[in-house]
Coordinates of C-alpha atoms in Angstrom, one line a residue:
M4 CA -5.9 94.6 -12.4
I5 CA -8.0 91.7 -13.6
G6 CA -11.7 91.1 -13.4
D7 CA -15.0 91.0 -15.2
D8 CA -18.4 92.7 -14.9
K9 CA -18.9 91.3 -11.4
V10 CA -15.7 91.8 -9.6
L11 CA -12.3 93.6 -9.9
I12 CA -9.1 92.2 -8.4
W13 CA -5.8 94.0 -7.6
T14 CA -2.5 92.9 -6.2
A15 CA -1.3 94.4 -2.9
A16 CA 1.3 96.3 -4.9
E17 CA -1.3 97.9 -7.1
V18 CA -3.3 99.0 -4.1
E19 CA -0.2 100.5 -2.5
N20 CA 0.7 102.3 -5.7
G21 CA -2.8 103.7 -6.0
A22 CA -3.6 101.8 -9.2
V23 CA -7.2 101.4 -8.1
P24 CA -10.3 103.4 -9.1
P25 CA -11.0 106.2 -6.6
E26 CA -14.2 104.7 -5.4
H27 CA -12.4 101.6 -4.3
L28 CA -9.0 102.9 -3.2
P29 CA -9.8 104.1 0.4
Y30 CA -11.4 100.7 1.4
T31 CA -8.8 98.5 -0.3
R32 CA -6.0 100.5 1.3
E33 CA -7.6 100.4 4.7
I34 CA -7.9 96.6 4.6
L35 CA -4.3 96.2 3.2
A36 CA -3.0 98.3 6.1
W37 CA -5.1 96.3 8.5
A38 CA -3.7 93.0 7.1
G39 CA -0.2 94.3 7.3
R40 CA -0.7 95.4 10.9
Y41 CA -3.1 92.9 12.5
L42 CA -3.0 89.6 10.5
V43 CA 0.9 89.4 10.4
S44 CA 1.4 90.1 14.2
P45 CA 1.0 88.1 17.4
H46 CA -1.9 89.0 19.7
P47 CA -1.9 88.5 23.5
E48 CA -5.4 87.1 23.4
L49 CA -4.9 84.8 20.5
G50 CA -4.2 81.7 22.6
R51 CA -1.2 80.4 20.7
N52 CA 2.3 81.7 19.5
G53 CA 2.7 83.3 16.2
P54 CA 0.8 85.8 14.1
V55 CA -3.0 85.9 13.9
C56 CA -2.7 84.5 10.3
P57 CA 0.5 82.6 9.5
Y58 CA -0.1 82.8 5.8
T59 CA -0.5 86.6 5.3
Q60 CA 3.2 87.7 5.6
P61 CA 4.4 85.0 3.2
S62 CA 1.6 85.8 0.8
L63 CA 2.5 89.5 0.9
H64 CA 6.2 88.7 0.4
K65 CA 5.6 86.6 -2.7
G66 CA 3.1 89.0 -4.3
L67 CA 0.2 86.5 -3.8
F68 CA -2.0 88.8 -1.7
H69 CA -4.9 90.4 -3.6
L70 CA -7.8 92.7 -2.8
A71 CA -11.1 92.7 -4.7
A72 CA -14.2 94.8 -5.0
L73 CA -17.6 94.7 -6.7
T74 CA -17.6 96.5 -10.0
A75 CA -19.6 99.7 -10.6
A76 CA -21.7 97.8 -13.1
N77 CA -22.6 95.3 -10.4
G78 CA -23.9 98.1 -8.3
G79 CA -23.1 96.3 -5.1
T80 CA -26.4 94.4 -5.2
D81 CA -25.3 91.0 -6.5
V82 CA -22.7 89.8 -4.0
R83 CA -23.5 86.1 -4.6
D84 CA -22.6 86.4 -8.3
A85 CA -19.4 88.3 -7.4
I86 CA -18.4 85.5 -5.0
E87 CA -19.0 82.9 -7.7
S88 CA -16.9 85.0 -10.1
L89 CA -14.2 85.4 -7.6
R90 CA -14.0 81.6 -7.1
S91 CA -13.4 81.2 -10.8
W92 CA -10.8 83.9 -10.8
Y93 CA -9.0 82.3 -7.9
E94 CA -8.7 79.0 -9.8
R95 CA -7.3 80.9 -12.8
L96 CA -4.7 82.7 -10.7
S97 CA -3.8 79.5 -8.9
A98 CA -3.0 77.8 -12.2
R99 CA -0.4 80.5 -13.0
I100 CA 1.7 79.9 -9.9
S101 CA 3.8 76.9 -8.7
P102 CA 2.0 74.3 -6.7
A103 CA 4.3 74.9 -3.7
D104 CA 3.0 78.5 -3.5
R105 CA -0.7 77.9 -4.1
E106 CA -1.6 77.8 -0.4
L107 CA -0.3 81.4 -0.1
L108 CA -2.7 82.8 -2.8
T109 CA -5.2 85.0 -1.0
I110 CA -8.0 87.3 -2.2
L111 CA -10.0 89.6 0.1
L112 CA -13.3 90.7 -1.3
V113 CA -13.9 94.1 0.4
L114 CA -17.7 94.8 0.9
P115 CA -18.0 98.3 2.3
R116 CA -21.7 98.6 1.4
L117 CA -22.7 95.9 3.8
D118 CA -24.0 96.8 7.3
Y119 CA -21.1 97.7 9.6
Q120 CA -23.2 97.2 12.8
D121 CA -24.7 93.8 12.0
S122 CA -22.8 90.9 10.5
T123 CA -25.8 88.7 9.9
G124 CA -25.9 89.3 6.1
L125 CA -22.1 88.6 5.7
D126 CA -22.3 85.5 7.9
G127 CA -25.1 84.2 5.7
L128 CA -23.2 84.8 2.5
Q129 CA -20.2 82.9 3.9
R130 CA -22.3 80.0 5.1
E131 CA -24.0 79.8 1.7
A132 CA -20.8 79.7 -0.3
K133 CA -18.8 77.5 2.0
D134 CA -20.2 74.1 0.8
K135 CA -19.1 74.7 -2.8
F136 CA -15.7 76.2 -1.8
V137 CA -14.7 73.4 0.6
N138 CA -15.8 70.8 -1.9
D139 CA -13.4 72.5 -4.4
G140 CA -10.5 72.6 -1.9
L141 CA -11.0 76.2 -1.0
M142 CA -11.8 78.1 2.2
I143 CA -14.0 81.2 2.5
G144 CA -14.1 83.1 5.7
Q145 CA -15.8 86.3 6.8
F146 CA -14.4 89.3 8.6
H147 CA -16.6 92.1 10.0
P148 CA -16.3 95.0 12.5
V149 CA -18.7 93.2 15.0
C150 CA -18.1 89.5 14.1
D151 CA -18.7 87.5 17.2
Q152 CA -17.3 84.2 16.0
P153 CA -14.9 83.0 18.8
G154 CA -11.2 82.4 18.2
L155 CA -10.0 78.8 17.7
W156 CA -7.6 78.9 20.6
N157 CA -9.4 81.4 22.9
D158 CA -13.2 81.6 22.9
K159 CA -13.1 85.2 24.2
F160 CA -10.9 86.5 21.4
K161 CA -12.9 87.7 18.4
A162 CA -10.3 87.0 15.7
L163 CA -12.5 87.7 12.7
R164 CA -13.0 91.4 13.3
A165 CA -11.9 93.9 10.5
P166 CA -12.6 97.6 10.0
V167 CA -14.6 96.8 6.8
P168 CA -16.8 93.8 6.0
L169 CA -15.0 91.3 3.8
L170 CA -14.7 87.8 2.6
A171 CA -11.4 86.0 2.4
I172 CA -10.6 83.2 0.0
R173 CA -7.6 80.9 0.1
K174 CA -6.6 77.3 -0.5
L175 CA -7.9 74.6 2.0
V176 CA -5.0 73.3 4.0
V177 CA -4.5 70.3 6.3
F178 CA -4.6 72.6 9.4
D179 CA -8.2 73.7 8.6
L180 CA -9.9 70.7 10.1
P181 CA -11.0 72.6 13.3
F182 CA -12.9 75.1 11.1
L183 CA -14.8 72.2 9.4
M184 CA -15.8 69.8 12.1
D185 CA -19.2 71.4 12.8
D186 CA -20.6 70.3 9.4
A187 CA -20.6 66.7 8.2
V188 CA -20.3 67.7 4.5
H189 CA -17.3 69.9 5.2
A190 CA -15.6 67.3 7.3
E191 CA -16.2 64.7 4.7
S192 CA -14.7 66.9 2.0
Y193 CA -11.6 67.5 4.2
L194 CA -11.1 63.8 5.0
R195 CA -11.5 62.8 1.4
R196 CA -8.7 65.3 0.5
F197 CA -6.3 65.0 3.4
A198 CA -6.9 61.7 5.3
P199 CA -3.6 60.0 4.3
D200 CA -1.5 63.1 5.3
I201 CA -3.2 64.3 8.5
P202 CA -0.4 65.4 10.9
P203 CA -0.5 64.0 14.5
R204 CA -1.7 67.3 16.1
I205 CA -4.7 67.5 13.8
R206 CA -5.5 63.8 14.4
D207 CA -5.5 64.5 18.2
Q208 CA -7.9 67.4 17.7
L209 CA -10.2 65.1 15.6
V210 CA -10.2 62.4 18.2
K211 CA -10.9 64.9 21.0
R212 CA -13.8 66.3 19.0
L213 CA -15.3 62.9 18.2
V214 CA -14.9 61.7 21.9
G215 CA -16.6 64.8 23.1
T216 CA -19.5 64.3 20.7
E217 CA -19.9 60.7 21.8
K218 CA -20.0 61.7 25.5
S219 CA -22.6 64.4 24.8
L220 CA -24.8 61.8 23.0
Q221 CA -24.4 59.4 25.9
T222 CA -25.5 61.9 28.5
A223 CA -28.3 63.4 26.4

């Protein structure tokens, strides 16, 4: 376990072995089981081949999958400070592993005190943090029992639903462009980082998005 007065972080192995305080163990184990069941598997409504998250299984296999929770001292009231602390911890953990494995480093911040029936609060926290994360080459995404954000490949598939509210942090990768195109600042951060190495499939998505935007402006 590592952490500070805002957030505590455990490896998946520590969660499996029960090396987590009793107040956090049920939720972290529930999310770890969900990740090992849902994220690593294909889904008929996903809209593409492969698992829901292609990074989870390799992350688990290499011991780079972590779960985090707010400390008792935090009291669950200062999630923003916990997110900022977690960003700093992510950078420290990343510095300890080889560059080739850094895109597999994942931390899920489990937030069981948030409303399970309304994702508005979690959505707002994610939007608020995303600017700084993307600028630093990181992604932060939200999962929630009733998250209505559509899937990338199938609008009807609600890919970001989890049994407990949580925020997921990982390295920004070249294939993240579709998640950033709705915000000019995010897209600019992405292009500044990846423009020379954008693969053909991602370039095609970018062109289609730009053409669609231009046509909308012409018909408006």
